[in-house]
Structures are given as structure tokens and as C-alpha cells.
XYZ file of N, CA, C and O in Angstrom:
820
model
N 0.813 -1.212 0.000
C 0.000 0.000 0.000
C 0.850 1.267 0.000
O 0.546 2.193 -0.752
N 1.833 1.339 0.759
C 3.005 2.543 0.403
C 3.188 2.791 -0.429
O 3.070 3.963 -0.787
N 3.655 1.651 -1.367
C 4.124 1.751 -2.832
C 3.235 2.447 -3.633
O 3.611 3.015 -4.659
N 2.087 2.450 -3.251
C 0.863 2.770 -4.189
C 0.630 4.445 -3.783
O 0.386 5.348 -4.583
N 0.765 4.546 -2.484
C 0.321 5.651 -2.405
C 1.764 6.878 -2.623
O 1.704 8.106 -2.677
N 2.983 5.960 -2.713
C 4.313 7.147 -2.878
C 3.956 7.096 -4.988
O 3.983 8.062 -5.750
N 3.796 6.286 -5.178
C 4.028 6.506 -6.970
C 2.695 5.896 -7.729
O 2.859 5.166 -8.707
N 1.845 6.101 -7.423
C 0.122 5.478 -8.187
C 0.318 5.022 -9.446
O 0.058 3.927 -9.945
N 1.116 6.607 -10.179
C 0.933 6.448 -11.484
C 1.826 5.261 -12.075
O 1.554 4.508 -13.011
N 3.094 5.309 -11.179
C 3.603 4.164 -11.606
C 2.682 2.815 -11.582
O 2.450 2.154 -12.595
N 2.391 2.628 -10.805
C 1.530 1.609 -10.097
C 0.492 1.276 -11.238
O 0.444 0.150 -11.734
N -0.228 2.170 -11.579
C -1.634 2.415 -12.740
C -1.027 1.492 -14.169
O -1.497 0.550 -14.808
N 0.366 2.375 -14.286
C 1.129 2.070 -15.603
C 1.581 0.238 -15.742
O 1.589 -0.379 -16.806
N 1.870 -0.253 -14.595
C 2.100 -1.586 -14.166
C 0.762 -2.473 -14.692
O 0.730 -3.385 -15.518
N -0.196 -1.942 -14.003
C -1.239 -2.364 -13.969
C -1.996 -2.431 -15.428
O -2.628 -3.481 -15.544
N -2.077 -1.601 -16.513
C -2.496 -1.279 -17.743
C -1.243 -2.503 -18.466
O -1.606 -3.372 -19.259
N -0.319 -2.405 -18.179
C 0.200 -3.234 -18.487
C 0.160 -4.828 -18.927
O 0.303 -5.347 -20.034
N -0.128 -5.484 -17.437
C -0.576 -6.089 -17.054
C -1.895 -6.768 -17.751
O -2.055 -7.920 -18.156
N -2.690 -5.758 -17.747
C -4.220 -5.870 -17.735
C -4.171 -6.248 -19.612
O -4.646 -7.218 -20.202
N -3.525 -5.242 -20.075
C -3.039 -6.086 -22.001
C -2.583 -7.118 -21.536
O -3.534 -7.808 -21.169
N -1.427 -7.722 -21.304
C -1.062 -8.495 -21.444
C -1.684 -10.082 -21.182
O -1.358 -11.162 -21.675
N -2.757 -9.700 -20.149
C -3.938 -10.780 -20.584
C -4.499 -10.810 -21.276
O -4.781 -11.945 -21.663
N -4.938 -9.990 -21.790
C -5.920 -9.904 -23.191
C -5.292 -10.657 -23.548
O -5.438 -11.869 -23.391
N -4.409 -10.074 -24.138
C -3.898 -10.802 -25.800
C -3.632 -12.368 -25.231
O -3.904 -13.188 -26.108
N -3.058 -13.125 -23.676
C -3.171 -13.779 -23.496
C -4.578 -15.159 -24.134
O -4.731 -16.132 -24.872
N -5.293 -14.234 -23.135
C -6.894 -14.760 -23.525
C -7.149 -14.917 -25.199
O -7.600 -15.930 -25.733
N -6.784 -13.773 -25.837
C -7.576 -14.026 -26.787
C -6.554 -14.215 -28.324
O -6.876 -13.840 -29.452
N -5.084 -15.014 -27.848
C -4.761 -15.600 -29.048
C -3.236 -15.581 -28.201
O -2.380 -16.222 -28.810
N -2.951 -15.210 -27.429
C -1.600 -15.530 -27.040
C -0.451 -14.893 -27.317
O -0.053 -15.034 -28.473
N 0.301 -14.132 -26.485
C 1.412 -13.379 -26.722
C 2.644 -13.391 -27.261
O 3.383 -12.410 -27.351
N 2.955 -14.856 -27.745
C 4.091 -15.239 -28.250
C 3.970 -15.551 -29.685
O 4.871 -16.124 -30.298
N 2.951 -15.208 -30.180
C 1.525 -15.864 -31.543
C 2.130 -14.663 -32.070
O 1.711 -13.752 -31.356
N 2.999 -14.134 -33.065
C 3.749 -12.841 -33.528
C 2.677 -12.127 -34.301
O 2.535 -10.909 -34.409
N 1.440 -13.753 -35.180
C 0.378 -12.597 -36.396
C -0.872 -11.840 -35.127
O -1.623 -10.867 -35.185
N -0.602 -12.794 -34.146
C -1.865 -12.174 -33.575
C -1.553 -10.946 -32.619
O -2.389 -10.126 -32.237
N 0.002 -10.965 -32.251
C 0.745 -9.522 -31.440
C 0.487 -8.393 -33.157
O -0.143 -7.340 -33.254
N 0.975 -8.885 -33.863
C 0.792 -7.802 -34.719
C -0.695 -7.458 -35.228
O -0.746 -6.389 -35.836
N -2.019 -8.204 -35.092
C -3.410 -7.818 -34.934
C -3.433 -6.817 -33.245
O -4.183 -5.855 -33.084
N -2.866 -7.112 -32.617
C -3.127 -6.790 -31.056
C -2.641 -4.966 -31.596
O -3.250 -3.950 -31.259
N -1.363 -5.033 -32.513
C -0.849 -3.197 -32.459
C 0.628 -3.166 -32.395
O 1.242 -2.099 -32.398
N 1.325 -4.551 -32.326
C 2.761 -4.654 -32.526
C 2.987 -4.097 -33.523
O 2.368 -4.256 -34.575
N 4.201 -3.126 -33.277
C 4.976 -2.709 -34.466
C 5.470 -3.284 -35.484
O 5.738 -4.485 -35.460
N 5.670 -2.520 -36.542
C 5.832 -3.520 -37.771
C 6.173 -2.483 -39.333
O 5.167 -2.230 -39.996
N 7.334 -2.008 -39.786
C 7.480 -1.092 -40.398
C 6.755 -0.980 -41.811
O 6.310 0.085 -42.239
N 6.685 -2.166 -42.474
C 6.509 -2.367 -43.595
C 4.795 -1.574 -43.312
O 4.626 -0.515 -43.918
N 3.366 -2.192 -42.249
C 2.472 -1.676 -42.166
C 2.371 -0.177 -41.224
O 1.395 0.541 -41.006
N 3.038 -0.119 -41.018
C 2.843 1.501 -40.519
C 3.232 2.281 -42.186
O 2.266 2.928 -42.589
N 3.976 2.295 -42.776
C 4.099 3.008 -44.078
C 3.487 2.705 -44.934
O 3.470 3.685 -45.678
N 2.744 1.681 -45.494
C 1.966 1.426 -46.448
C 0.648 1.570 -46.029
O -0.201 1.911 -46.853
N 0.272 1.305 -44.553
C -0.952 1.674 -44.259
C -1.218 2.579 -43.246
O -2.358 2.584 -42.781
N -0.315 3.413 -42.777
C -0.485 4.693 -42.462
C -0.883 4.280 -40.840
O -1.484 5.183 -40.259
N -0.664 3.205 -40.139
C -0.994 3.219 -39.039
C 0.226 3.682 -37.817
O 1.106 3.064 -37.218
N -0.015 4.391 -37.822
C 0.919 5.448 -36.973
C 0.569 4.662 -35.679
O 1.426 3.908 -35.219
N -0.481 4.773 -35.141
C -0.793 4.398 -34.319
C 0.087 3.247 -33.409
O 0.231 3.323 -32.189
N 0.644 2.166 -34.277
C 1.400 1.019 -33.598
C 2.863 1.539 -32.865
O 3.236 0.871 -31.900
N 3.477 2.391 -33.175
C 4.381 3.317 -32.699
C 4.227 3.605 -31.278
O 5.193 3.795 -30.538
N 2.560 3.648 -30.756
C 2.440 4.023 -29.528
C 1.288 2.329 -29.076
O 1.574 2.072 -27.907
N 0.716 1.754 -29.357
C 0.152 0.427 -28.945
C 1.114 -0.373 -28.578
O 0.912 -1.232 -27.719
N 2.469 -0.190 -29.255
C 3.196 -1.551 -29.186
C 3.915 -1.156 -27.751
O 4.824 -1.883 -27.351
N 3.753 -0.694 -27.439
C 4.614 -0.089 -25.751
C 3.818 -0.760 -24.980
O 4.033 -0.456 -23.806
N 2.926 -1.601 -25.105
C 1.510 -2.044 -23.945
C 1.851 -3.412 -24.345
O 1.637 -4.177 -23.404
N 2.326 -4.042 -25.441
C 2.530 -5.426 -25.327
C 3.574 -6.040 -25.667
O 4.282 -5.695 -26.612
N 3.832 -7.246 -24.760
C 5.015 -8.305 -24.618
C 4.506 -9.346 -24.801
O 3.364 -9.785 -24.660
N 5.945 -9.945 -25.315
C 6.651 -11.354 -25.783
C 6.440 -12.108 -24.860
O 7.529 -12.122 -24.285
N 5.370 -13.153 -23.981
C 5.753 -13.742 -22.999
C 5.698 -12.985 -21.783
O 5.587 -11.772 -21.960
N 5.757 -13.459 -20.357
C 5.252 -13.367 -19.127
C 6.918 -12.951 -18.476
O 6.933 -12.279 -17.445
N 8.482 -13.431 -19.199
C 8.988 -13.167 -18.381
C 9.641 -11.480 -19.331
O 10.319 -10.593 -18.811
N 9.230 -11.519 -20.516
C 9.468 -9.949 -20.853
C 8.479 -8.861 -20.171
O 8.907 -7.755 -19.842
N 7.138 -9.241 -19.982
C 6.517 -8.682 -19.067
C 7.476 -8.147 -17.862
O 7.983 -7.028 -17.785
N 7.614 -9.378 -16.814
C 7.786 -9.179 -16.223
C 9.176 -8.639 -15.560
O 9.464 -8.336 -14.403
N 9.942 -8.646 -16.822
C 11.689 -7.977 -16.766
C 11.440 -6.373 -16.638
O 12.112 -5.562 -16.001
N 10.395 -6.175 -17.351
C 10.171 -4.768 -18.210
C 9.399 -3.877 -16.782
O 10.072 -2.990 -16.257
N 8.101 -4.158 -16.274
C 7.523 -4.107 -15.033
C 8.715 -3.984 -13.749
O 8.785 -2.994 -13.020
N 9.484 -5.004 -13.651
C 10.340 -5.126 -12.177
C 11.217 -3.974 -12.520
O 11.322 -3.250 -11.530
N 12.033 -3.428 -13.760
C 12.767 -2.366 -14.042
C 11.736 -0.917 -13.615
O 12.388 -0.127 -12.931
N 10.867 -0.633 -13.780
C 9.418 0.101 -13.739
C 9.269 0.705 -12.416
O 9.226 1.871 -12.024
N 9.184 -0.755 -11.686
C 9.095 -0.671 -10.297
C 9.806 0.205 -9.335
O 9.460 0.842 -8.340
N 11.188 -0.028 -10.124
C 12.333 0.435 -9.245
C 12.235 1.605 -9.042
O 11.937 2.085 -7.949
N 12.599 2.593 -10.625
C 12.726 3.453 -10.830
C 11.487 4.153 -10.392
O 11.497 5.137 -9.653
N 10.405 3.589 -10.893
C 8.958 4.992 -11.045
C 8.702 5.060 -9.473
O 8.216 6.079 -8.983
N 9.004 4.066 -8.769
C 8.713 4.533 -7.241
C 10.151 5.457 -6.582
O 10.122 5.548 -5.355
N 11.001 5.925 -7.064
C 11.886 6.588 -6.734
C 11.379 8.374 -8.119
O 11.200 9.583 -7.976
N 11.374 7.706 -8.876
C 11.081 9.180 -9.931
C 10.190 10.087 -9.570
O 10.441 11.279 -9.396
N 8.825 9.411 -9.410
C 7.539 9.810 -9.219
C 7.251 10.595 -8.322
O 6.286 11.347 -8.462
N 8.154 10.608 -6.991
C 7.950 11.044 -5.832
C 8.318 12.353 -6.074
O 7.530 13.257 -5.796
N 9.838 12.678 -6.747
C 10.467 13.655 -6.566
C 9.691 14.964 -7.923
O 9.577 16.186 -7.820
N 9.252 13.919 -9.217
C 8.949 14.587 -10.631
C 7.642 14.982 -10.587
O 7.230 16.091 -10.929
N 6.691 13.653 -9.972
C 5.268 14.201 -9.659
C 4.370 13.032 -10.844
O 5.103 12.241 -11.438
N 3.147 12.978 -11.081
C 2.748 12.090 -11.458
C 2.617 12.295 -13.297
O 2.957 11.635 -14.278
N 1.954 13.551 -13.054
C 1.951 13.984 -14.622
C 3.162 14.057 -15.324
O 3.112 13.543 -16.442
N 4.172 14.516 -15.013
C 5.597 14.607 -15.281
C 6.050 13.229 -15.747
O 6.278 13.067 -16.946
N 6.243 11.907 -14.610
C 6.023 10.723 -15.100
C 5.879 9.890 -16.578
O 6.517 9.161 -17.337
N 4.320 10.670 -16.381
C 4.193 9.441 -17.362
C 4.028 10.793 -18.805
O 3.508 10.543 -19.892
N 4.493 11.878 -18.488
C 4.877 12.320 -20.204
C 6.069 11.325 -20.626
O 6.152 10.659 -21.658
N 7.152 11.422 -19.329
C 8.008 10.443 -19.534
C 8.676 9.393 -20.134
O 9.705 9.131 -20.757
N 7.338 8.742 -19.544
C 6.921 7.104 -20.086
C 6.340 7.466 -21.586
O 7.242 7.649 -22.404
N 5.193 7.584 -22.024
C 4.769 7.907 -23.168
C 5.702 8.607 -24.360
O 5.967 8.245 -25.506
N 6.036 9.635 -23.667
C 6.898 10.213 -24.799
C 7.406 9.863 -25.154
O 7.526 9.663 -26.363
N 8.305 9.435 -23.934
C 9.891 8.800 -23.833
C 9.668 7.766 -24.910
O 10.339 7.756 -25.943
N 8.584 6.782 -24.612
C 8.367 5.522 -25.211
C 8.269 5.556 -26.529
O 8.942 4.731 -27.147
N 7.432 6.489 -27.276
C 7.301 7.132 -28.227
C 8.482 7.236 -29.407
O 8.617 6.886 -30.580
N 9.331 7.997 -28.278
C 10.230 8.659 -29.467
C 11.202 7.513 -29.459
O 11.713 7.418 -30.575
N 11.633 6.643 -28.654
C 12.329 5.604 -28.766
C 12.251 4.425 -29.941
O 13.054 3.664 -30.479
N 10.948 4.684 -30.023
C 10.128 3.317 -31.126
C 10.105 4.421 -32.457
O 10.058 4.026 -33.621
N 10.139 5.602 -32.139
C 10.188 6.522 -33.795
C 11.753 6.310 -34.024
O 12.186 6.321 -35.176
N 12.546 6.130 -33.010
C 13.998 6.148 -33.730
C 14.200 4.593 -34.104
O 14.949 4.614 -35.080
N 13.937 3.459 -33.840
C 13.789 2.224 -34.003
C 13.099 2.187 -35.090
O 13.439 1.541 -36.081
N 11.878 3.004 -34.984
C 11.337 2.935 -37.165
C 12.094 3.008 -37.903
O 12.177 2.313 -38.916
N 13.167 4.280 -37.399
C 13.496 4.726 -38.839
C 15.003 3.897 -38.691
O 15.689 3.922 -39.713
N 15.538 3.210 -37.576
C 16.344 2.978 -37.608
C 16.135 1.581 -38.774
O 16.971 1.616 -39.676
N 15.050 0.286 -38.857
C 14.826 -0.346 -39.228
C 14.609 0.396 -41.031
O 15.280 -0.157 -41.903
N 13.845 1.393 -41.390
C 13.787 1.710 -42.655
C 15.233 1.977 -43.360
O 15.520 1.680 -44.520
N 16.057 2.589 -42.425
C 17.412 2.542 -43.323
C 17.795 1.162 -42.993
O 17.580 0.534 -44.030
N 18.135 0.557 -42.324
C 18.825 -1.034 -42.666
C 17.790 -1.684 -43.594
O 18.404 -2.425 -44.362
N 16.612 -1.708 -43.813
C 15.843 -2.734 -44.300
C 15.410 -3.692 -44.108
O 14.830 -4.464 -44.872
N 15.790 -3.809 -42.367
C 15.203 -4.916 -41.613
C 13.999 -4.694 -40.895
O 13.994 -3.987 -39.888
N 13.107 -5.174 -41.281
C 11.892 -4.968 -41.062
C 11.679 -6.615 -39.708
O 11.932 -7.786 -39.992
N 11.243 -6.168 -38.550
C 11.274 -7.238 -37.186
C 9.477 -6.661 -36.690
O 9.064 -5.505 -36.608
N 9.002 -7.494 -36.529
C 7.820 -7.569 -35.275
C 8.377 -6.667 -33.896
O 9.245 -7.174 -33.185
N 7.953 -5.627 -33.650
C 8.405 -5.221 -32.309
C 7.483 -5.087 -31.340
O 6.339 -4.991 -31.785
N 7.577 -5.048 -30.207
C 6.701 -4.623 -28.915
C 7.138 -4.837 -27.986
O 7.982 -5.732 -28.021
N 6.892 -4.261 -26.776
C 7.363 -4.272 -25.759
C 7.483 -2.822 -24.929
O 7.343 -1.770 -25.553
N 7.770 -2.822 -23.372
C 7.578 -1.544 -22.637
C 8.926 -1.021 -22.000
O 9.177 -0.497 -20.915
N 9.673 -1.354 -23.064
C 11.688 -1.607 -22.929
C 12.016 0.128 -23.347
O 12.968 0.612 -22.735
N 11.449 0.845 -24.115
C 11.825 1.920 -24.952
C 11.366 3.016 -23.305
O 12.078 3.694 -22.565
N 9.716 2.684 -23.303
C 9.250 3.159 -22.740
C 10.117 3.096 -20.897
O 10.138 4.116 -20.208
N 10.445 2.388 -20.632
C 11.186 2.077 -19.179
C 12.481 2.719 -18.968
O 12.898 3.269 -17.949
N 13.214 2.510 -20.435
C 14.697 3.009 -20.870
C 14.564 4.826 -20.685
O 15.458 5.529 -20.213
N 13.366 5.269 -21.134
C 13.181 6.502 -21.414
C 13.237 6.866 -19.573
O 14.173 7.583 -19.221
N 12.533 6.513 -18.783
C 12.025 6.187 -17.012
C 13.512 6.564 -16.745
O 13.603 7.677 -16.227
N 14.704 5.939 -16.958
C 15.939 5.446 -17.169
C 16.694 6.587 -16.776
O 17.404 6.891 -15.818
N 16.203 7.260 -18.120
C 17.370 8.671 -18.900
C 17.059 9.646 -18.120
O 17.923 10.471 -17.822
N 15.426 9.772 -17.508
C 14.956 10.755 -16.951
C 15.853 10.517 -15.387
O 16.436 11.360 -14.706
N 15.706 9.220 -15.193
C 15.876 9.462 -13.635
C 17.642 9.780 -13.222
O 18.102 10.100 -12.126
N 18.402 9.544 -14.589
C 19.909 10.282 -14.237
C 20.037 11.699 -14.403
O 20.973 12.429 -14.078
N 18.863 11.996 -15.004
C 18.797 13.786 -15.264
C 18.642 13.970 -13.875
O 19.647 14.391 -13.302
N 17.650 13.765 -13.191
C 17.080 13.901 -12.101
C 18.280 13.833 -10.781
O 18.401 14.552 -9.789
N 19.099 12.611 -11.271
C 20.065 12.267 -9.990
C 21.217 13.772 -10.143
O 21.599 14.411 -9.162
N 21.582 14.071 -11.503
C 22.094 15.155 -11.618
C 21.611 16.051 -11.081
O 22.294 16.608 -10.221
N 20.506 16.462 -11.309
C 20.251 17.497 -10.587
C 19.973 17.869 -8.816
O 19.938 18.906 -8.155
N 19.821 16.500 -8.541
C 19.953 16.505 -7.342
C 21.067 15.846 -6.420
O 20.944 15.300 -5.323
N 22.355 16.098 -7.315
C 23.778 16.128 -6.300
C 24.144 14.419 -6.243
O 24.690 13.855 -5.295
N 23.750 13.865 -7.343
C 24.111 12.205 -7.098
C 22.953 11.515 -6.299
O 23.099 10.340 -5.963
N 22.264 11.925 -6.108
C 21.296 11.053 -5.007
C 19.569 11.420 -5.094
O 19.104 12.559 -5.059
N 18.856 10.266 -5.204
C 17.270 10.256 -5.096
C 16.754 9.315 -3.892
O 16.833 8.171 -4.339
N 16.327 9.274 -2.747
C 16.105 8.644 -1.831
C 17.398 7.541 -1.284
O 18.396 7.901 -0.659
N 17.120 6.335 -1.644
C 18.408 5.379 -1.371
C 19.028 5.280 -3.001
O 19.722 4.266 -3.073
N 18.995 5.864 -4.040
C 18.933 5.504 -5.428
C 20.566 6.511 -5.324
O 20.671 7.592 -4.745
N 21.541 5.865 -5.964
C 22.941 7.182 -6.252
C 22.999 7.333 -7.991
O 22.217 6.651 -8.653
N 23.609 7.919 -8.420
C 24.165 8.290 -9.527
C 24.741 6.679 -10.007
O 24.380 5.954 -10.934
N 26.004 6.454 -8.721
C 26.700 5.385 -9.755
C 25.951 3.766 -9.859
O 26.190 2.763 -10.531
N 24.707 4.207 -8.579
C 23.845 3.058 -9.081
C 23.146 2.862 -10.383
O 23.010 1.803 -10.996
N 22.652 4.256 -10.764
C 21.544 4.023 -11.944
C 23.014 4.187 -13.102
O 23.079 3.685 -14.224
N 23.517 4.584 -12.781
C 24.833 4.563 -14.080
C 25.057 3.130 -14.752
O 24.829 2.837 -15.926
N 25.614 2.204 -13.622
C 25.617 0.719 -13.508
C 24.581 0.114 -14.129
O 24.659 -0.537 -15.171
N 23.195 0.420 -13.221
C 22.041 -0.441 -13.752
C 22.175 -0.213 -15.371
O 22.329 -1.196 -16.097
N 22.099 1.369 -16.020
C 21.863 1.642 -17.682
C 23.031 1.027 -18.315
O 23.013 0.596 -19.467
N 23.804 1.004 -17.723
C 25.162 -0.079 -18.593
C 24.821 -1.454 -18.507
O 24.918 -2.011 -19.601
N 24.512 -2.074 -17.724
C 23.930 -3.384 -17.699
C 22.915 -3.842 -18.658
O 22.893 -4.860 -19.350
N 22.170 -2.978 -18.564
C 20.476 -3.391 -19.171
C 21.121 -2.956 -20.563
O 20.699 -3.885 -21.251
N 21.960 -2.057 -21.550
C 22.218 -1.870 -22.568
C 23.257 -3.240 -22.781
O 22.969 -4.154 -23.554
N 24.379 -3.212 -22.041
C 24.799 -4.646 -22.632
C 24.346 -5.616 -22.421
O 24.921 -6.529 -23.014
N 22.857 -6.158 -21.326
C 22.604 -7.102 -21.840
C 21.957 -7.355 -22.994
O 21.843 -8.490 -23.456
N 21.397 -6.091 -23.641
C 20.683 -5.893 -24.700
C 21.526 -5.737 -25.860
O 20.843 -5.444 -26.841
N 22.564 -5.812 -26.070
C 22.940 -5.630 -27.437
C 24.160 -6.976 -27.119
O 25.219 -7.111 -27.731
N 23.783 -7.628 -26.301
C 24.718 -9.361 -26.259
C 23.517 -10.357 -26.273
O 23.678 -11.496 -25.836
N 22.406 -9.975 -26.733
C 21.293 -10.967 -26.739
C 20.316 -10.335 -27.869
O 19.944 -9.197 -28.155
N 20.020 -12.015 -28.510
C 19.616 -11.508 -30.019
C 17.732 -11.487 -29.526
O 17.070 -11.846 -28.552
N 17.530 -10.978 -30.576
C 16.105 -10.399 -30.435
C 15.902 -9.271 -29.613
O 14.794 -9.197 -29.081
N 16.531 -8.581 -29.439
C 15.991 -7.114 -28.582
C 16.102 -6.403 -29.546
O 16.618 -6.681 -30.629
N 15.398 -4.989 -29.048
C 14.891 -3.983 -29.978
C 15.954 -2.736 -28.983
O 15.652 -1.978 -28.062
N 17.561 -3.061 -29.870
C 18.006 -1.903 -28.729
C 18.364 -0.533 -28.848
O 18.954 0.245 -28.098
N 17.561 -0.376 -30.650
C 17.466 1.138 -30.672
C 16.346 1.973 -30.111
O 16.257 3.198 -30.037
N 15.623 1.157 -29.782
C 14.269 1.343 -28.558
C 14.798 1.897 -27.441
O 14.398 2.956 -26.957
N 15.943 1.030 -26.876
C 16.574 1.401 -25.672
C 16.985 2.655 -25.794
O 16.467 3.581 -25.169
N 18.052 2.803 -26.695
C 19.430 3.349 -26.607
C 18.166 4.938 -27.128
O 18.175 5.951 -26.429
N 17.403 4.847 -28.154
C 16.578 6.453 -28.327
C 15.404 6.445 -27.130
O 14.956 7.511 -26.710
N 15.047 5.439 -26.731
C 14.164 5.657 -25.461
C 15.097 6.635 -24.066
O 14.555 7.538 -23.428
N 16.708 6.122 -23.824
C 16.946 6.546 -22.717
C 17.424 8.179 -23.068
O 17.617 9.111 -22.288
N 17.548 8.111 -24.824
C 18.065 10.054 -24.734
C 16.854 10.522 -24.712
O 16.722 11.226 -23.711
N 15.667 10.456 -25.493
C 13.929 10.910 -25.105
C 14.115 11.296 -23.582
O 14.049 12.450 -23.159
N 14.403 9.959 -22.676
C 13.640 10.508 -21.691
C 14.817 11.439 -20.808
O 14.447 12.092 -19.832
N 16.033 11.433 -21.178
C 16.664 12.500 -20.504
C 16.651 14.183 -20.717
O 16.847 15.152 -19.984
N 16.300 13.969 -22.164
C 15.623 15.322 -22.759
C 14.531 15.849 -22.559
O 14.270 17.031 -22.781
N 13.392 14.580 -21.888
C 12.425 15.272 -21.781
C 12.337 15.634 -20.539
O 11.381 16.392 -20.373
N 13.111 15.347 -19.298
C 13.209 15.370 -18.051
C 14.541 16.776 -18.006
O 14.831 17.224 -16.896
N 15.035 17.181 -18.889
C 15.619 18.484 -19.053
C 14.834 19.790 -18.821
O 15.072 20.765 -18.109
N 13.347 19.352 -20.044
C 12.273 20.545 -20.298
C 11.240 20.751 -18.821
O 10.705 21.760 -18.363
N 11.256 19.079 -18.274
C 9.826 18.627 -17.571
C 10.333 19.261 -16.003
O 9.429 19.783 -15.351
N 11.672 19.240 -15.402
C 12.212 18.847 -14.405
C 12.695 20.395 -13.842
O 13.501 21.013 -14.537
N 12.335 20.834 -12.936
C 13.094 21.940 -12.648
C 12.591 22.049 -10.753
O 11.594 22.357 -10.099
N 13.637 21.700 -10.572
C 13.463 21.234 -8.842
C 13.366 22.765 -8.263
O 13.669 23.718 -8.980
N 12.947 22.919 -6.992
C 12.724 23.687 -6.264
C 11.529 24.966 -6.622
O 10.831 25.636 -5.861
N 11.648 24.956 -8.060
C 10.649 25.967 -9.319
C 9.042 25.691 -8.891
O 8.178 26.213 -8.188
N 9.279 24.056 -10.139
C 7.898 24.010 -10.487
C 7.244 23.467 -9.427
O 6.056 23.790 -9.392
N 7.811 22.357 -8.065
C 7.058 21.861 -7.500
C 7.455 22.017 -5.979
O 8.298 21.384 -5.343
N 6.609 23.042 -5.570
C 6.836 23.439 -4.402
C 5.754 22.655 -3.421
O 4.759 22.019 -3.770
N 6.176 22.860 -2.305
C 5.414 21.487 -1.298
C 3.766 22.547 -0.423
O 3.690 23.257 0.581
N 2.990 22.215 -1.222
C 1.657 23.272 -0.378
C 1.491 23.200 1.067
O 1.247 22.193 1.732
N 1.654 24.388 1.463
C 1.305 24.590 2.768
C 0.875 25.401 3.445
O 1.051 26.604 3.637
N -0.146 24.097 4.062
C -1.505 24.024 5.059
C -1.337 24.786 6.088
O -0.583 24.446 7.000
N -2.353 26.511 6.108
C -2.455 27.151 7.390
C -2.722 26.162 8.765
O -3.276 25.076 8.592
N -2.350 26.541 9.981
C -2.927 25.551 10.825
C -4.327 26.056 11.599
O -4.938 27.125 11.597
N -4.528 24.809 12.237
C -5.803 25.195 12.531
C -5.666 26.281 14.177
O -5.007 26.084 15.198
N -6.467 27.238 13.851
C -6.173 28.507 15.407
C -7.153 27.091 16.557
O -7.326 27.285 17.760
């Protein structure tokens, strides 16, 4: 219940998550690639010939399997209950979205110049972006976010990038444009002591 009540939105975002990832369970199975790509998985060849822009931002809601789910979520966890507190909720999840966003637009186009056209999805771009924001954040606040340091989240983003580009099937221009998105957008979004000052309650005479 802490958890919920220090970062919701994180919490919400878990949960939406989640809540796809049964669907598509239920109703054809997540590892089923034609039926992830009916579900809104990315897919370059149909976003340009049929104009569905749209999968750019659907495919951030669904995963490969229960333990990409759940790699993608436990990374989520960490961070959005340490981010959230300090950035605020709306701030968050421009974050997430954007972040997620622009990660999977650089992964389009990264795929249109090679010519490799892959099934993508997943909430890796979107988490990576969580990522970028929360070292902006540690910067700005002197190396440190609750128990979270600088050379921790430094470590963690070196890890999660090499395990991602030493293991085949990842989408790691997702990563690698998800984590500059979200440090850029946590440049514009983020301005400590400014935008979010702590309200305070006259007392009672």
C-alpha cells in the first residue's frame, strides 16, 4: 500500500500493463507474432503502407511472454517509485509515453534505413526513457534520489544496454533512443525547487 500511495501512477502504468497483457493472453496468445501484430505490434513495412501510426504508440503495452513482461515491469518498479515522488505524477508518465514514443520513432526509422523490417513490442523503450529521466534527475539533485545514487543508476543503464545488445532479439534502438527521449524530456519537464513546491496548510487557530 506505500508503494501505491508514494508513486500510483507508476503503479496504474504496471497495472495497464498487465491488464493487455492478458488480453492478448486470452484471446490468441502473446508469443503468436500474427496475432501480437493484430493486437498493435509494431511492424514497419504496415505503418508506411498503411499509415498506421498508431502502432508506434500500442506496441509499448505489449510483450513477448510473461517473463518480458515481467523484466520490463520489475525495471518500472524500481525506478517509477523513486522518480515519481520527486517529478510528480503527470511529469512521469509524459516520460513514459513520450519517452516511449520517441524511442520506437527512432527504431522505425532505424529499421527503414537497414531494411530490416522485425515484429516489435514491448515496454523496454518506454522504461529506458524512465531510465534517462531518472539520471537527469540524480544530476540534478547532487548524485542522489532517496536510497537511489548516480553510480547506481549509471551501472544499472550499462547493464540493461549490454545485456541488450549481447542478446539476439531485442529492440536496442528502442533502448538506446528511449533513454536520450527521456533525458531530454526530463531536461524541459524537471526543474526542482521551481515548479514543485510542497503546499502549505495554514494551521488550525
Amino acid at each position: 500500500m506505500e508503494e501505491i500511495k508514494k508513486a500510483p501512477m507508476t503503479v496504474l502504468l504496471m497495472l495497464v500493463n498487465v491488464i493487455v497483457f492478458l488480453a492478448v493472453e486470452i484471446t490468441g496468445g502473446s508469443q503468436d507474432t500474427l496475432h501480437m501484430v493484430d493486437c498493435g505490434a509494431a511492424f514497419a513495412p504496415l505503418i508506411i503502407e498503411n499509415k498506421e501510426w498508431y502502432r508506434l504508440f500500442t506496441c509499448m503495452f505489449l510483450h513477448f511472454g510473461m517473463s518480458h513482461l515481467a523484466n520490463n515491469m520489475l525495471v518500472l518498479f524500481v525506478l517509477g517509485q523513486r522518480l515519481e515522488p520527486v517529478a510528480g505524477k503527470v511529469r512521469l508518465l509524459l516520460i513514459y509515453i513520450l519517452g516511449g514514443v520517441g524511442g520506437n520513432i527512432f527504431s522505425f526509422f532505424l529499421d527503414l534505413e537497414k531494411g530490416d523490417y522485425a515484429v516489435s513490442a514491448g515496454a523496454s523503450g518506454a522504461v529506458f526513457a524512465v531510465m534517462g529521466a531518472m539520471i537527469y534527475v540524480l544530476v540534478r539533485n547532487r548524485g542522489r534520489v532517496q536510497d537511489l545514487s548516480a553510480r547506481q543508476i549509471l551501472i544499472m543503464a550499462a547493464f540493461s544496454l549490454y545485456f541488450g545488445f549481447t542478446s539476439s532479439g531485442v529492440d536496442n534502438a528502442a533502448h538506446v533512443g528511449g533513454m536520450i527521449c527521456g533525458f531530454l524530456i526530463a531536461v524541459l519537464v524537471y526543474h526542482p525547487g521551481r515548479i514543485y513546491p510542497r503546499k502549505i496548510r495554514n494551521a488550525e487557530p
